[in-house]
PDB file of C-alpha atoms and ligand atoms in Angstrom:
ATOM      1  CA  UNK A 146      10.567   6.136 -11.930  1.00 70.00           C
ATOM      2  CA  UNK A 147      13.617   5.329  -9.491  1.00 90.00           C
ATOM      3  CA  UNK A 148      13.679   1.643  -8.162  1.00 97.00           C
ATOM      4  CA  UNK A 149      12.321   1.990  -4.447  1.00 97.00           C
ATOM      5  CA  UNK A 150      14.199  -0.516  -2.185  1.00 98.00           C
ATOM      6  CA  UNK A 151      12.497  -1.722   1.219  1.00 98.00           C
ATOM      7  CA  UNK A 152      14.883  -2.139   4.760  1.00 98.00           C
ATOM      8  CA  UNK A 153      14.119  -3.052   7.967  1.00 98.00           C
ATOM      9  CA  UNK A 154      14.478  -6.221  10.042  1.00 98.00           C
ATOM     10  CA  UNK A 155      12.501  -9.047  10.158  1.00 96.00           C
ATOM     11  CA  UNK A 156       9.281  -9.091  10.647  1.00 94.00           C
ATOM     12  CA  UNK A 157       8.398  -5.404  10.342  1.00 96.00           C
ATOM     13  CA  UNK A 158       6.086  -5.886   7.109  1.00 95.00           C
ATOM     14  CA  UNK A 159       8.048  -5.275   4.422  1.00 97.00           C
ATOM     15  CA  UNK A 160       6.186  -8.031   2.261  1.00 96.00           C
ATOM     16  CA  UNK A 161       3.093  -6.877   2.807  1.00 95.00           C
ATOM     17  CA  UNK A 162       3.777  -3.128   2.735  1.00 97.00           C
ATOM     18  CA  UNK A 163       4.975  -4.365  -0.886  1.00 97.00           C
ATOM     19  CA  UNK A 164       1.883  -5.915  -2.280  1.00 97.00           C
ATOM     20  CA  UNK A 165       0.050  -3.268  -0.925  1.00 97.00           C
ATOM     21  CA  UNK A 166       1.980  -0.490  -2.949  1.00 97.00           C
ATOM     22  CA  UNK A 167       2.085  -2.806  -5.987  1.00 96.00           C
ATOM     23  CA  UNK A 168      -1.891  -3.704  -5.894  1.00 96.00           C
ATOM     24  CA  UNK A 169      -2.275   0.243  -5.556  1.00 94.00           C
ATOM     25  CA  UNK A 170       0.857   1.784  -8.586  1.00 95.00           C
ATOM     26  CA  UNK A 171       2.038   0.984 -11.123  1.00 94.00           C
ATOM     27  CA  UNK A 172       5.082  -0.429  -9.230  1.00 96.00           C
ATOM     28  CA  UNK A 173       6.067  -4.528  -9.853  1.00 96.00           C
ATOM     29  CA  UNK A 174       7.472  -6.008  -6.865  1.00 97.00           C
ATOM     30  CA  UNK A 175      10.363  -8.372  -6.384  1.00 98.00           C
ATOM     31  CA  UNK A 176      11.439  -9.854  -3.119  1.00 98.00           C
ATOM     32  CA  UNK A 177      15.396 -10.365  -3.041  1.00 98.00           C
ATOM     33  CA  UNK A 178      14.280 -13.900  -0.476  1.00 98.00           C
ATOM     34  CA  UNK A 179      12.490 -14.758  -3.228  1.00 98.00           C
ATOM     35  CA  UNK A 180      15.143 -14.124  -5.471  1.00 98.00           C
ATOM     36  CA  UNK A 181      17.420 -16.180  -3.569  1.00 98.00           C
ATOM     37  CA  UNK A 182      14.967 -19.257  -2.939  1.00 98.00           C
ATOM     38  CA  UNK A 183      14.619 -19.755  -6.922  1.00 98.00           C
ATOM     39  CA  UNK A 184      18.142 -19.718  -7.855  1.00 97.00           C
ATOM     40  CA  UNK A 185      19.242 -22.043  -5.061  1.00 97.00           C
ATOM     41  CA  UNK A 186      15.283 -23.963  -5.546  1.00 98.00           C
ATOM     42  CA  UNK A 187      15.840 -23.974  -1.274  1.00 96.00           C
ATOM     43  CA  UNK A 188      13.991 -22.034   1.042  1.00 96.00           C
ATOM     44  CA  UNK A 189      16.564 -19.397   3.251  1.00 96.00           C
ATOM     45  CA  UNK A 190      15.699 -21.539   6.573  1.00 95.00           C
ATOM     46  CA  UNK A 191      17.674 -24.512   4.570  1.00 96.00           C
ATOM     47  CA  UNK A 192      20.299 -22.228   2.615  1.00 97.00           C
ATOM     48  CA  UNK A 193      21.358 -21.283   6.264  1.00 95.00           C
ATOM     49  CA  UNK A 194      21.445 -24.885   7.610  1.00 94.00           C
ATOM     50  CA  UNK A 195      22.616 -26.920   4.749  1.00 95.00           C
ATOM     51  CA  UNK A 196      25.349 -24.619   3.593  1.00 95.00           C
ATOM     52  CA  UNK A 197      25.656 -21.110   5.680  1.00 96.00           C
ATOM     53  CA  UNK A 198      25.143 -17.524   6.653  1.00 96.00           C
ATOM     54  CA  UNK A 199      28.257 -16.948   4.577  1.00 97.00           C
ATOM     55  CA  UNK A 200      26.952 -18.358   1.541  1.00 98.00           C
ATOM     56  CA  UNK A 201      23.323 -16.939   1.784  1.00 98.00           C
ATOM     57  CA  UNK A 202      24.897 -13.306   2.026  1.00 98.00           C
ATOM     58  CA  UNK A 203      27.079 -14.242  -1.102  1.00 98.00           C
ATOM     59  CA  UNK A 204      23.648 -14.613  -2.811  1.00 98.00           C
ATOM     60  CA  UNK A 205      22.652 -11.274  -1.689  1.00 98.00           C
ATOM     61  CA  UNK A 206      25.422  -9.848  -2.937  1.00 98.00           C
ATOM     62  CA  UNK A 207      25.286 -11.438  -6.314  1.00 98.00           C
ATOM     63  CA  UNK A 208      21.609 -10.420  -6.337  1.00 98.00           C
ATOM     64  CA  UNK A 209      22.493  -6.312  -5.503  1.00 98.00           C
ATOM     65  CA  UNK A 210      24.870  -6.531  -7.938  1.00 98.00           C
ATOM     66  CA  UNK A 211      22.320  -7.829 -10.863  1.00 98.00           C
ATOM     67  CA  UNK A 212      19.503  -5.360  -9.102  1.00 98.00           C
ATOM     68  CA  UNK A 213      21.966  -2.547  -9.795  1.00 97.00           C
ATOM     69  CA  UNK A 214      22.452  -3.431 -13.460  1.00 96.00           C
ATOM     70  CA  UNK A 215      19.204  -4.821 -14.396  1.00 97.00           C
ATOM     71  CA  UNK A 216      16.258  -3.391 -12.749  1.00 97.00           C
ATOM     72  CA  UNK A 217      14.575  -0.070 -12.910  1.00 95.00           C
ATOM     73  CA  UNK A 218      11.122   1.260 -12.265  1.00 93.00           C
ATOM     74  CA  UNK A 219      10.345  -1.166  -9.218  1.00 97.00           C
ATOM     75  CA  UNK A 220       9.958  -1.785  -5.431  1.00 98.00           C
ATOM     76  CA  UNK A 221      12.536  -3.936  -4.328  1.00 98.00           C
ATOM     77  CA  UNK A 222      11.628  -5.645  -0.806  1.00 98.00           C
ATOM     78  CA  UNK A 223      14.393  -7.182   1.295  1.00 98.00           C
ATOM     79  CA  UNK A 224      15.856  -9.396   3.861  1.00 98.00           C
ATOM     80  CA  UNK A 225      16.565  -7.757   7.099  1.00 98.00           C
ATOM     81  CA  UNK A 226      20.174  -8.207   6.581  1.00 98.00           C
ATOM     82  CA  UNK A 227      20.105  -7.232   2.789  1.00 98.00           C
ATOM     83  CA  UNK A 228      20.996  -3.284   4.001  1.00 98.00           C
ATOM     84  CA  UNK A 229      24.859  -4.384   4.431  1.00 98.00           C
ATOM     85  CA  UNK A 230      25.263  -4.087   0.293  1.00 98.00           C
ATOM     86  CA  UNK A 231      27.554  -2.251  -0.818  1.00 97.00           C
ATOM     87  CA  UNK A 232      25.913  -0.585  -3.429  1.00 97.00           C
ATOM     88  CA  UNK A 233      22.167  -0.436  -1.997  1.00 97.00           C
ATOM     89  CA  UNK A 234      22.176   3.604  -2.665  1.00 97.00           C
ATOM     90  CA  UNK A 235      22.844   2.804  -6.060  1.00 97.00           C
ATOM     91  CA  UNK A 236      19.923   0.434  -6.483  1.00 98.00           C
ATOM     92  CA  UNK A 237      17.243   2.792  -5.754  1.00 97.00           C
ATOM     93  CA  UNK A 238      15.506   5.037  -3.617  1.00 97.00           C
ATOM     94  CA  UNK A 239      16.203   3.435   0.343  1.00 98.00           C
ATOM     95  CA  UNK A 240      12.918   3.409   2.081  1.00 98.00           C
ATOM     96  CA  UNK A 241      13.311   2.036   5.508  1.00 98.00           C
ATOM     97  CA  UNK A 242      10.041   0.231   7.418  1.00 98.00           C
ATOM     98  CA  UNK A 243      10.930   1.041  11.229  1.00 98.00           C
ATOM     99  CA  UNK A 244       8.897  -0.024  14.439  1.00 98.00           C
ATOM    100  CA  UNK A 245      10.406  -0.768  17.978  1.00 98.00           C
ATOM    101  CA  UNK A 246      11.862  -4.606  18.374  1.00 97.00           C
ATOM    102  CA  UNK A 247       8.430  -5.041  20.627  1.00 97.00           C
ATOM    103  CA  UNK A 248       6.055  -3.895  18.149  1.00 96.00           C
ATOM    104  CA  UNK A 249       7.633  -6.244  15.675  1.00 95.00           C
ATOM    105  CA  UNK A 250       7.644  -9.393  17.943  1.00 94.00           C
ATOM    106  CA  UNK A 251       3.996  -8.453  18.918  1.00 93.00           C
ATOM    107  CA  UNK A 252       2.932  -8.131  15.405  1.00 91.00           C
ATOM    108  CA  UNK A 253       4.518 -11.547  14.505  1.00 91.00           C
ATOM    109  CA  UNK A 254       2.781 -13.573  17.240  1.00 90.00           C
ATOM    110  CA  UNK A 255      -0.600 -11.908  16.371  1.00 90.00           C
ATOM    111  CA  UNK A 256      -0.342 -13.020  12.507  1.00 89.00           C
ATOM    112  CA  UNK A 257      -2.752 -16.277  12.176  1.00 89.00           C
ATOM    113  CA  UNK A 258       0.523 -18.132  10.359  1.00 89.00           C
ATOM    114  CA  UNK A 259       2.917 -16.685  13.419  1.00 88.00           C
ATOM    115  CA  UNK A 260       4.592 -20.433  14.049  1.00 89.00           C
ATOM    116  CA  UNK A 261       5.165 -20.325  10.433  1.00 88.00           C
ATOM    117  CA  UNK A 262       6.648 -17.114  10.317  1.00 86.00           C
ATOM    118  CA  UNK A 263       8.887 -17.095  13.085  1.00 88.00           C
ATOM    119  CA  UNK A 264       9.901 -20.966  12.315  1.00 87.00           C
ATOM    120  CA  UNK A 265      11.170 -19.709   8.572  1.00 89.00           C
ATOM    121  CA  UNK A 266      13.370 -16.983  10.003  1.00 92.00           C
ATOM    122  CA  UNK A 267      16.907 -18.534  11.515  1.00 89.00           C
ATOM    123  CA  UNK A 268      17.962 -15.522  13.320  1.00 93.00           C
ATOM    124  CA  UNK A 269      14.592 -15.324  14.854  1.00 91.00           C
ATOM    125  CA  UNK A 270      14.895 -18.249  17.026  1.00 90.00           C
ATOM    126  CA  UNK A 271      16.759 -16.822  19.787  1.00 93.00           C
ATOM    127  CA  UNK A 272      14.849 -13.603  20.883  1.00 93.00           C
ATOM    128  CA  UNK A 273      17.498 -12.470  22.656  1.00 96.00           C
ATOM    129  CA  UNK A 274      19.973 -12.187  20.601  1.00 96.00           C
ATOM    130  CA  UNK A 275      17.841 -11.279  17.509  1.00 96.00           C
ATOM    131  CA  UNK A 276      16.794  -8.241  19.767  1.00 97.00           C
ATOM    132  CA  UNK A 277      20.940  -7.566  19.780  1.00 98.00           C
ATOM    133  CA  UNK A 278      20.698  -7.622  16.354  1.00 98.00           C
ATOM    134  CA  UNK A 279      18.087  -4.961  15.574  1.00 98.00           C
ATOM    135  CA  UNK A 280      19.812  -2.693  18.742  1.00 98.00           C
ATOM    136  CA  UNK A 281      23.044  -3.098  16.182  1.00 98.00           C
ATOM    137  CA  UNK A 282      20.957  -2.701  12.894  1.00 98.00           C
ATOM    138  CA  UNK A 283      18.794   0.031  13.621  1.00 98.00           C
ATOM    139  CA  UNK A 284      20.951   2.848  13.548  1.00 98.00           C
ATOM    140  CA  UNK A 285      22.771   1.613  10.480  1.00 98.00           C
ATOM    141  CA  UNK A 286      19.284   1.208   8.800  1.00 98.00           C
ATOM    142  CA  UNK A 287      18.264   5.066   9.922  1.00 98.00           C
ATOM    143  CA  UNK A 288      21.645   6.078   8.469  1.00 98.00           C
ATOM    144  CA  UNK A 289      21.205   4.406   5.044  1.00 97.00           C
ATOM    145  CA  UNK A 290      17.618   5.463   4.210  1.00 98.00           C
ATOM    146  CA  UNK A 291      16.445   8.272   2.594  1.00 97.00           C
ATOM    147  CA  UNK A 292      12.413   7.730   3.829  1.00 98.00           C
ATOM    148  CA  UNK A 293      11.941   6.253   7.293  1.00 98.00           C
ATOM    149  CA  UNK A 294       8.131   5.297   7.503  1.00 98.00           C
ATOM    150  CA  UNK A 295       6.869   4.315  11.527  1.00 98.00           C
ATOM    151  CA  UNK A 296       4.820   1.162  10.753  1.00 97.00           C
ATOM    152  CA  UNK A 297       4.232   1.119  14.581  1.00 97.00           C
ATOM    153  CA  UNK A 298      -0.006  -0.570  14.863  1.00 93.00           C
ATOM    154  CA  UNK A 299      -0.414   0.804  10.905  1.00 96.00           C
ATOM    155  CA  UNK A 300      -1.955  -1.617   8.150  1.00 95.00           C
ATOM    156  CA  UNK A 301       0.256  -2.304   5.030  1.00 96.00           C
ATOM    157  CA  UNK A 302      -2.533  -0.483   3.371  1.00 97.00           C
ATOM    158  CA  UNK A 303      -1.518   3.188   5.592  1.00 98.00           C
ATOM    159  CA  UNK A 304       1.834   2.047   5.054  1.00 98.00           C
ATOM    160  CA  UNK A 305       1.591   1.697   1.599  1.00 98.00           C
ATOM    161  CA  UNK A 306      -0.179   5.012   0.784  1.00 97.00           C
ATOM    162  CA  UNK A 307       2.398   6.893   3.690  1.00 98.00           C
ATOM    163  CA  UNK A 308       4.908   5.357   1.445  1.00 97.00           C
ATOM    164  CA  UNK A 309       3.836   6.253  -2.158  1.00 97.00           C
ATOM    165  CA  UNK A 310       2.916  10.005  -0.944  1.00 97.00           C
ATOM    166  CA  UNK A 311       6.215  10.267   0.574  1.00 97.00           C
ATOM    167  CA  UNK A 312       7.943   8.902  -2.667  1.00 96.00           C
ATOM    168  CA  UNK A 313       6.022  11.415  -4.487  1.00 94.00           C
ATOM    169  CA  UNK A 314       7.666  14.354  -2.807  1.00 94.00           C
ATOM    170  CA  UNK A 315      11.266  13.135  -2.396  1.00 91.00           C
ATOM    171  CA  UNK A 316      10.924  13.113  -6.423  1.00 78.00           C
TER     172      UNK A 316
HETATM  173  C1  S3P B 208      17.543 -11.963   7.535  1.00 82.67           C
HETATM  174  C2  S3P B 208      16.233 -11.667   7.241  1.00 82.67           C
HETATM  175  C3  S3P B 208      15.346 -12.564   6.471  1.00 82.67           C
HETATM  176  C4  S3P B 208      16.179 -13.449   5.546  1.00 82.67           C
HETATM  177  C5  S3P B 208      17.248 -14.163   6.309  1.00 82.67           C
HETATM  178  C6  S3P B 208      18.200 -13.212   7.035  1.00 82.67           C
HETATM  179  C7  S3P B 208      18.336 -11.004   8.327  1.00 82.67           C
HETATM  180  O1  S3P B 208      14.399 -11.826   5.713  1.00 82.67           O
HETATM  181  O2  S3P B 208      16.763 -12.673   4.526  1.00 82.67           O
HETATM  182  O3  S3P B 208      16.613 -15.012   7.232  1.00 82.67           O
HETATM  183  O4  S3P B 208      19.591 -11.083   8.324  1.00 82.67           O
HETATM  184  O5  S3P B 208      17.725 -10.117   8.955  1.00 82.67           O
HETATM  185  P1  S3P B 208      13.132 -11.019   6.358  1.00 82.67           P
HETATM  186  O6  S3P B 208      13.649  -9.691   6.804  1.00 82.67           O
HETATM  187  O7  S3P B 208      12.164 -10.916   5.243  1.00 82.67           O
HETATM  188  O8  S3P B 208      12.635 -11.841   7.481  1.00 82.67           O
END
């Protein structure tokens, strides 16, 4: 079993697509935010403002570079801006979660904690220019991935199964 690592921006589910596939396989999950918050003990919202975007994507980096060495046989989810690695291919099998920048803002506002999950994502705060963003991210992310699963008004639970049958036949 080849690690499976999750893309796509903010927002689009990759989380919860996670848990899904992990309640559902034999898959563990790890989250490379999560990752990040327990080495530093900080959430990401104060690893941006108290030291930087510089030094958060220095954790990343650090982090791909102990994924590629140290884990096998799970599903990796990721930070929206975790796709820039270096040596992502090498890490696992790239699945990418994709839904247009609409769909994603939609879904966020709909989620009962949306205040909270908007709040907890810095480059979130400025719609317009996080909507730059995913215009510059998006083909990147298509080019990198081997899967591309449409999340587009799908539950993680379709998402999840979409995404193990697919893994399945890329094997
Ligand atoms: C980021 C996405 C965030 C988090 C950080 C930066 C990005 O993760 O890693 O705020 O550059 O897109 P989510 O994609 O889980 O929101």
């Amino acid at each position: 079993m080849k690690n499976i690592i999750l893309i796509g921006f903010m927002g689009v589910g990759k989380g919860s697509v996670a848990r899904e596939v992990a309640k559902n396989s034999s898959y563990m999950t790890i989250d490379t935010d999560d990752l990040i918050e327990s080495m530093e003990n900080k959430k990401v919202k104060e690893i941006f403002g108290d030291d930087s975007e510089e030094y958060f994507r220095a954790l990343e980096k650090k982090v791909s570079l102990w994924l590629e060495g140290s884990v096998k046989n799970t599903l990796i989810s990721t930070g929206g801006g975790f796709y820039k690695q270096k040596n992502l291919k090498k890490i696992g099998l790239v699945v990418l979660l994709d839904s247009p920048f609409d769909e994603i803002i939609k879904r966020i506002k709909k989620h009962p904690n949306a205040e909270k999950k908007l709040k907890k994502r810095p480059l979130l705060s400025d719609l317009k220019a996080a909507k730059k963003l995913y215009d510059l991210r998006r083909p990147e992310y298509l080019k990198l991935s081997d899967i591309v699963i449409d999340v587009t008004k799908k539950s993680a639970s379709d998402c999840s199964k979409e995404l193990l049958k697919k893994v399945k036949k890329h094997a």
